[in-house]
PDB file of C-alpha atoms in Angstrom:
ATOM      1  CA  PHE A   1       0.000   0.000   0.000  1.00 44.00           C
ATOM      2  CA  VAL A   2       1.524   3.337  -1.119  1.00 47.00           C
ATOM      3  CA  CYS A   3       0.170   6.807  -0.334  1.00 49.00           C
ATOM      4  CA  ILE A   4       0.861   9.741  -2.609  1.00 52.00           C
ATOM      5  CA  VAL A   5       0.365  12.946  -0.658  1.00 51.00           C
ATOM      6  CA  TRP A   6      -1.529  15.688  -2.446  1.00 52.00           C
ATOM      7  CA  GLY A   7      -0.084  18.952  -1.237  1.00 52.00           C
ATOM      8  CA  ASN A   8       2.693  19.114   1.314  1.00 45.00           C
ATOM      9  CA  PHE A   9       2.284  17.782   4.852  1.00 41.00           C
ATOM     10  CA  ALA A  10       5.761  19.015   5.794  1.00 38.00           C
ATOM     11  CA  ARG A  11       4.602  22.619   5.409  1.00 36.00           C
ATOM     12  CA  MET A  12       1.544  22.145   7.638  1.00 38.00           C
ATOM     13  CA  ASN A  13       1.812  24.181  10.819  1.00 38.00           C
ATOM     14  CA  ALA A  14      -1.729  23.720  12.146  1.00 38.00           C
ATOM     15  CA  PRO A  15      -1.979  23.580  15.940  1.00 37.00           C
ATOM     16  CA  THR A  16      -2.585  20.026  17.129  1.00 41.00           C
ATOM     17  CA  ASN A  17      -5.469  21.045  19.411  1.00 37.00           C
ATOM     18  CA  ILE A  18      -7.691  22.133  16.495  1.00 38.00           C
ATOM     19  CA  ASP A  19      -9.912  19.411  15.035  1.00 42.00           C
ATOM     20  CA  MET A  20      -9.796  19.876  11.270  1.00 50.00           C
ATOM     21  CA  SER A  21     -11.609  16.667  10.443  1.00 66.00           C
ATOM     22  CA  PHE A  22     -14.418  16.275   7.965  1.00 75.00           C
ATOM     23  CA  THR A  23     -16.994  13.599   7.317  1.00 82.00           C
ATOM     24  CA  MET A  24     -17.552  11.417   4.268  1.00 86.00           C
ATOM     25  CA  ASP A  25     -20.710  13.403   3.472  1.00 89.00           C
ATOM     26  CA  GLU A  26     -18.677  16.614   3.544  1.00 87.00           C
ATOM     27  CA  ALA A  27     -16.054  14.965   1.336  1.00 87.00           C
ATOM     28  CA  HIS A  28     -18.715  14.050  -1.223  1.00 90.00           C
ATOM     29  CA  ILE A  29     -20.012  17.629  -1.194  1.00 91.00           C
ATOM     30  CA  LEU A  30     -16.497  18.995  -1.686  1.00 88.00           C
ATOM     31  CA  ARG A  31     -15.854  16.538  -4.523  1.00 90.00           C
ATOM     32  CA  SER A  32     -19.148  17.564  -6.122  1.00 93.00           C
ATOM     33  CA  LYS A  33     -18.221  21.252  -5.888  1.00 93.00           C
ATOM     34  CA  LEU A  34     -14.845  20.547  -7.484  1.00 91.00           C
ATOM     35  CA  ILE A  35     -16.365  18.524 -10.302  1.00 93.00           C
ATOM     36  CA  GLU A  36     -18.783  21.399 -10.995  1.00 95.00           C
ATOM     37  CA  ARG A  37     -15.888  23.871 -11.053  1.00 94.00           C
ATOM     38  CA  PHE A  38     -13.916  21.564 -13.376  1.00 93.00           C
ATOM     39  CA  ALA A  39     -16.936  21.364 -15.698  1.00 93.00           C
ATOM     40  CA  GLN A  40     -17.089  25.166 -15.859  1.00 94.00           C
ATOM     41  CA  PHE A  41     -13.400  25.282 -16.762  1.00 93.00           C
ATOM     42  CA  GLU A  42     -13.817  22.523 -19.376  1.00 91.00           C
ATOM     43  CA  THR A  43     -16.755  24.359 -20.959  1.00 91.00           C
ATOM     44  CA  LEU A  44     -14.494  27.343 -21.503  1.00 91.00           C
ATOM     45  CA  LEU A  45     -11.800  25.065 -22.939  1.00 88.00           C
ATOM     46  CA  PHE A  46     -14.307  23.945 -25.582  1.00 88.00           C
ATOM     47  CA  GLN A  47     -14.999  27.585 -26.392  1.00 89.00           C
ATOM     48  CA  VAL A  48     -11.252  28.192 -26.798  1.00 87.00           C
ATOM     49  CA  ILE A  49     -11.005  25.160 -29.079  1.00 85.00           C
ATOM     50  CA  ALA A  50     -13.983  26.306 -31.155  1.00 86.00           C
ATOM     51  CA  ALA A  51     -12.722  29.893 -31.414  1.00 84.00           C
ATOM     52  CA  ALA A  52      -9.287  28.682 -32.543  1.00 82.00           C
ATOM     53  CA  GLY A  53     -10.686  26.068 -34.941  1.00 84.00           C
ATOM     54  CA  ILE A  54      -8.675  23.289 -33.315  1.00 84.00           C
ATOM     55  CA  PRO A  55      -9.879  19.858 -34.523  1.00 84.00           C
ATOM     56  CA  VAL A  56     -10.784  17.932 -31.338  1.00 83.00           C
ATOM     57  CA  SER A  57     -13.689  15.574 -30.810  1.00 83.00           C
ATOM     58  CA  VAL A  58     -16.253  16.655 -28.229  1.00 80.00           C
ATOM     59  CA  LYS A  59     -15.879  13.163 -26.777  1.00 86.00           C
ATOM     60  CA  SER A  60     -12.141  13.486 -26.214  1.00 85.00           C
ATOM     61  CA  PRO A  61     -10.946  13.536 -22.586  1.00 85.00           C
ATOM     62  CA  VAL A  62     -10.027  16.895 -21.114  1.00 85.00           C
ATOM     63  CA  GLY A  63      -6.342  15.988 -21.133  1.00 84.00           C
ATOM     64  CA  GLN A  64      -6.465  15.479 -24.901  1.00 86.00           C
ATOM     65  CA  ARG A  65      -8.197  18.836 -25.300  1.00 87.00           C
ATOM     66  CA  ILE A  66      -5.425  20.552 -23.370  1.00 88.00           C
ATOM     67  CA  VAL A  67      -2.788  18.735 -25.427  1.00 88.00           C
ATOM     68  CA  ALA A  68      -4.565  19.852 -28.622  1.00 88.00           C
ATOM     69  CA  ILE A  69      -4.565  23.491 -27.500  1.00 88.00           C
ATOM     70  CA  ASN A  70      -0.902  23.305 -26.451  1.00 87.00           C
ATOM     71  CA  SER A  71      -0.001  21.650 -29.788  1.00 89.00           C
ATOM     72  CA  ALA A  72      -1.795  24.387 -31.700  1.00 88.00           C
ATOM     73  CA  LEU A  73       0.076  27.022 -29.689  1.00 86.00           C
ATOM     74  CA  ALA A  74       3.407  25.226 -30.230  1.00 88.00           C
ATOM     75  CA  ALA A  75       2.788  25.140 -33.988  1.00 89.00           C
ATOM     76  CA  LYS A  76       2.608  28.924 -34.183  1.00 86.00           C
ATOM     77  CA  ASP A  77       5.697  30.803 -35.309  1.00 85.00           C
ATOM     78  CA  LYS A  78       5.145  33.543 -32.748  1.00 86.00           C
ATOM     79  CA  LEU A  79       2.837  33.677 -29.741  1.00 81.00           C
ATOM     80  CA  ASN A  80       0.868  36.832 -29.148  1.00 84.00           C
ATOM     81  CA  LYS A  81      -0.146  38.132 -25.707  1.00 84.00           C
ATOM     82  CA  HIS A  82      -3.411  36.151 -25.869  1.00 83.00           C
ATOM     83  CA  ASP A  83      -1.594  32.898 -26.697  1.00 85.00           C
ATOM     84  CA  LYS A  84       0.973  33.385 -23.925  1.00 87.00           C
ATOM     85  CA  ARG A  85      -1.769  34.010 -21.384  1.00 88.00           C
ATOM     86  CA  LEU A  86      -3.690  30.923 -22.509  1.00 88.00           C
ATOM     87  CA  SER A  87      -0.532  28.809 -22.264  1.00 88.00           C
ATOM     88  CA  ALA A  88       0.144  30.095 -18.733  1.00 91.00           C
ATOM     89  CA  ILE A  89      -3.430  29.305 -17.665  1.00 92.00           C
ATOM     90  CA  LEU A  90      -3.164  25.757 -18.986  1.00 90.00           C
ATOM     91  CA  ASP A  91       0.184  25.280 -17.216  1.00 90.00           C
ATOM     92  CA  LYS A  92      -1.305  26.471 -13.926  1.00 91.00           C
ATOM     93  CA  ALA A  93      -4.313  24.172 -14.414  1.00 91.00           C
ATOM     94  CA  GLY A  94      -2.122  21.051 -14.637  1.00 88.00           C
ATOM     95  CA  PRO A  95      -2.059  20.128 -10.928  1.00 86.00           C
ATOM     96  CA  ALA A  96      -5.790  20.776 -10.562  1.00 88.00           C
ATOM     97  CA  MET A  97      -6.489  18.588 -13.583  1.00 88.00           C
ATOM     98  CA  ALA A  98      -4.398  15.808 -12.028  1.00 86.00           C
ATOM     99  CA  LEU A  99      -6.524  16.045  -8.872  1.00 87.00           C
ATOM    100  CA  ARG A 100      -9.642  16.036 -11.056  1.00 89.00           C
ATOM    101  CA  ASN A 101      -8.494  12.750 -12.594  1.00 87.00           C
ATOM    102  CA  GLU A 102      -8.065  11.188  -9.163  1.00 86.00           C
ATOM    103  CA  LEU A 103     -11.411  12.400  -7.821  1.00 88.00           C
ATOM    104  CA  VAL A 104     -13.492  11.630 -10.910  1.00 89.00           C
ATOM    105  CA  HIS A 105     -12.037   8.155 -11.416  1.00 88.00           C
ATOM    106  CA  GLY A 106     -11.455   7.252  -7.793  1.00 87.00           C
ATOM    107  CA  THR A 107     -13.190   5.827  -4.773  1.00 87.00           C
ATOM    108  CA  MET A 108     -12.812   7.589  -1.430  1.00 87.00           C
ATOM    109  CA  ALA A 109     -12.183   6.380   2.100  1.00 85.00           C
ATOM    110  CA  LEU A 110     -11.594   8.447   5.231  1.00 85.00           C
ATOM    111  CA  ALA A 111      -8.433   8.038   7.281  1.00 82.00           C
ATOM    112  CA  LYS A 112      -6.702   9.835  10.142  1.00 81.00           C
ATOM    113  CA  ILE A 113      -3.127  11.043   9.805  1.00 78.00           C
ATOM    114  CA  ASP A 114      -1.774  12.883  12.854  1.00 77.00           C
ATOM    115  CA  ASN A 115      -5.361  13.500  14.085  1.00 75.00           C
ATOM    116  CA  LEU A 116      -6.282  15.052  10.748  1.00 77.00           C
ATOM    117  CA  SER A 117      -9.061  13.492   8.703  1.00 78.00           C
ATOM    118  CA  VAL A 118      -7.962  12.976   5.117  1.00 82.00           C
ATOM    119  CA  LEU A 119      -9.347  11.211   2.101  1.00 84.00           C
ATOM    120  CA  LEU A 120      -7.597   8.263   0.584  1.00 83.00           C
ATOM    121  CA  VAL A 121      -8.551   8.235  -3.084  1.00 86.00           C
ATOM    122  CA  LYS A 122      -7.961   5.099  -5.128  1.00 85.00           C
ATOM    123  CA  ASN A 123      -8.061   5.748  -8.850  1.00 82.00           C
ATOM    124  CA  ALA A 124      -9.789   2.989 -10.814  1.00 82.00           C
ATOM    125  CA  ASN A 125      -7.085   3.369 -13.463  1.00 76.00           C
ATOM    126  CA  SER A 126      -4.577   1.966 -10.964  1.00 72.00           C
ATOM    127  CA  ALA A 127      -6.499  -1.286 -10.453  1.00 65.00           C
ATOM    128  CA  THR A 128      -4.062  -3.232 -12.611  1.00 68.00           C
ATOM    129  CA  LEU A 129      -0.929  -1.972 -10.860  1.00 65.00           C
ATOM    130  CA  LEU A 130       1.054  -4.340  -8.699  1.00 66.00           C
ATOM    131  CA  VAL A 131       1.251  -1.744  -5.922  1.00 69.00           C
ATOM    132  CA  ASP A 132      -1.942  -0.648  -4.187  1.00 69.00           C
ATOM    133  CA  SER A 133      -1.739   3.155  -4.139  1.00 75.00           C
ATOM    134  CA  ARG A 134      -3.926   5.946  -2.821  1.00 79.00           C
ATOM    135  CA  VAL A 135      -3.760   9.720  -3.088  1.00 81.00           C
ATOM    136  CA  VAL A 136      -4.119  11.597   0.209  1.00 82.00           C
ATOM    137  CA  VAL A 137      -6.369  14.654  -0.066  1.00 84.00           C
ATOM    138  CA  ARG A 138      -6.941  17.052   2.823  1.00 82.00           C
ATOM    139  CA  GLN A 139      -9.890  19.404   3.205  1.00 83.00           C
ATOM    140  CA  SER A 140      -7.513  22.325   2.659  1.00 83.00           C
ATOM    141  CA  ASP A 141      -6.547  20.769  -0.707  1.00 85.00           C
ATOM    142  CA  PHE A 142     -10.212  20.925  -1.764  1.00 86.00           C
ATOM    143  CA  ASP A 143     -10.469  24.552  -0.634  1.00 88.00           C
ATOM    144  CA  THR A 144      -7.238  25.580  -2.343  1.00 90.00           C
ATOM    145  CA  THR A 145      -8.152  23.829  -5.595  1.00 90.00           C
ATOM    146  CA  LEU A 146     -11.655  25.360  -5.623  1.00 92.00           C
ATOM    147  CA  SER A 147     -10.103  28.808  -5.260  1.00 93.00           C
ATOM    148  CA  GLN A 148      -7.438  28.157  -7.905  1.00 93.00           C
ATOM    149  CA  LEU A 149     -10.015  26.834 -10.367  1.00 93.00           C
ATOM    150  CA  ALA A 150     -12.263  29.861  -9.821  1.00 94.00           C
ATOM    151  CA  ASN A 151      -9.288  32.099 -10.549  1.00 95.00           C
ATOM    152  CA  LEU A 152      -8.224  30.117 -13.640  1.00 94.00           C
ATOM    153  CA  THR A 153     -11.808  30.005 -14.922  1.00 94.00           C
ATOM    154  CA  ASN A 154     -12.060  33.790 -14.617  1.00 94.00           C
ATOM    155  CA  GLN A 155      -8.723  34.188 -16.406  1.00 93.00           C
ATOM    156  CA  LEU A 156      -9.929  31.892 -19.195  1.00 92.00           C
ATOM    157  CA  LYS A 157     -13.116  33.973 -19.508  1.00 92.00           C
ATOM    158  CA  GLN A 158     -10.950  37.070 -19.907  1.00 90.00           C
ATOM    159  CA  VAL A 159      -8.895  35.366 -22.620  1.00 88.00           C
ATOM    160  CA  LEU A 160     -12.090  34.489 -24.476  1.00 86.00           C
ATOM    161  CA  ASN A 161     -13.681  37.904 -23.975  1.00 85.00           C
ATOM    162  CA  PRO A 162     -10.907  40.455 -23.607  1.00 74.00           C
ATOM    163  CA  LEU A 163     -11.982  43.811 -22.331  1.00 63.00           C
ATOM    164  CA  SER A 164     -12.340  46.380 -25.057  1.00 53.00           C
ATOM    165  CA  PRO A 165      -9.715  49.099 -24.903  1.00 56.00           C
ATOM    166  CA  PRO A 166     -11.062  52.234 -23.282  1.00 53.00           C
ATOM    167  CA  GLN A 167     -12.560  54.690 -25.723  1.00 55.00           C
ATOM    168  CA  PRO A 168     -10.807  58.069 -25.885  1.00 60.00           C
ATOM    169  CA  GLU A 169     -12.483  60.828 -23.934  1.00 59.00           C
ATOM    170  CA  PRO A 170     -14.171  63.457 -26.085  1.00 59.00           C
ATOM    171  CA  ASP A 171     -12.039  66.532 -26.547  1.00 59.00           C
ATOM    172  CA  ALA A 172     -13.254  69.101 -24.031  1.00 53.00           C
ATOM    173  CA  ALA A 173     -12.222  71.991 -26.277  1.00 55.00           C
ATOM    174  CA  GLY A 174     -14.150  70.609 -29.247  1.00 53.00           C
ATOM    175  CA  GLY A 175     -17.448  70.432 -27.409  1.00 52.00           C
ATOM    176  CA  PRO A 176     -20.363  68.222 -28.419  1.00 51.00           C
TER     177      PRO A 176
END
């Protein structure tokens, strides 16, 4: 049995007298909120793909969609400001998308590590591995990822719908 820690337990400085545990019902709610946030992000990815005319099937997994966008960006001779911003957003989304893969394709069990309730997520894709592995996800990981995804989703919206440049003020001397 191998645990892969999501986040960094070494950097945790929470006082030991605070109970930061959560229940399985709360874990399911948090997973549901994350999946909803991922779906919002993925919807915008499809809009990016459509706007750029990138040939990707609507049935392709999100990872393939991201690869298709990155390939289209890599094929360009020169990246403009819009392309660079999109590339940065996709890079920042990588860890969240990895967590999405674990949560969407995994089963959850609660465990206690140093009096902290955590989720042990077993990805169905790992069923054929010789080593039984789980990903450890803390409540703070859910909260952080929800916040990061909200931020990335807003950035992606801005890439799709850039603000119009401000219109020049009418010349005061010229009058109406």
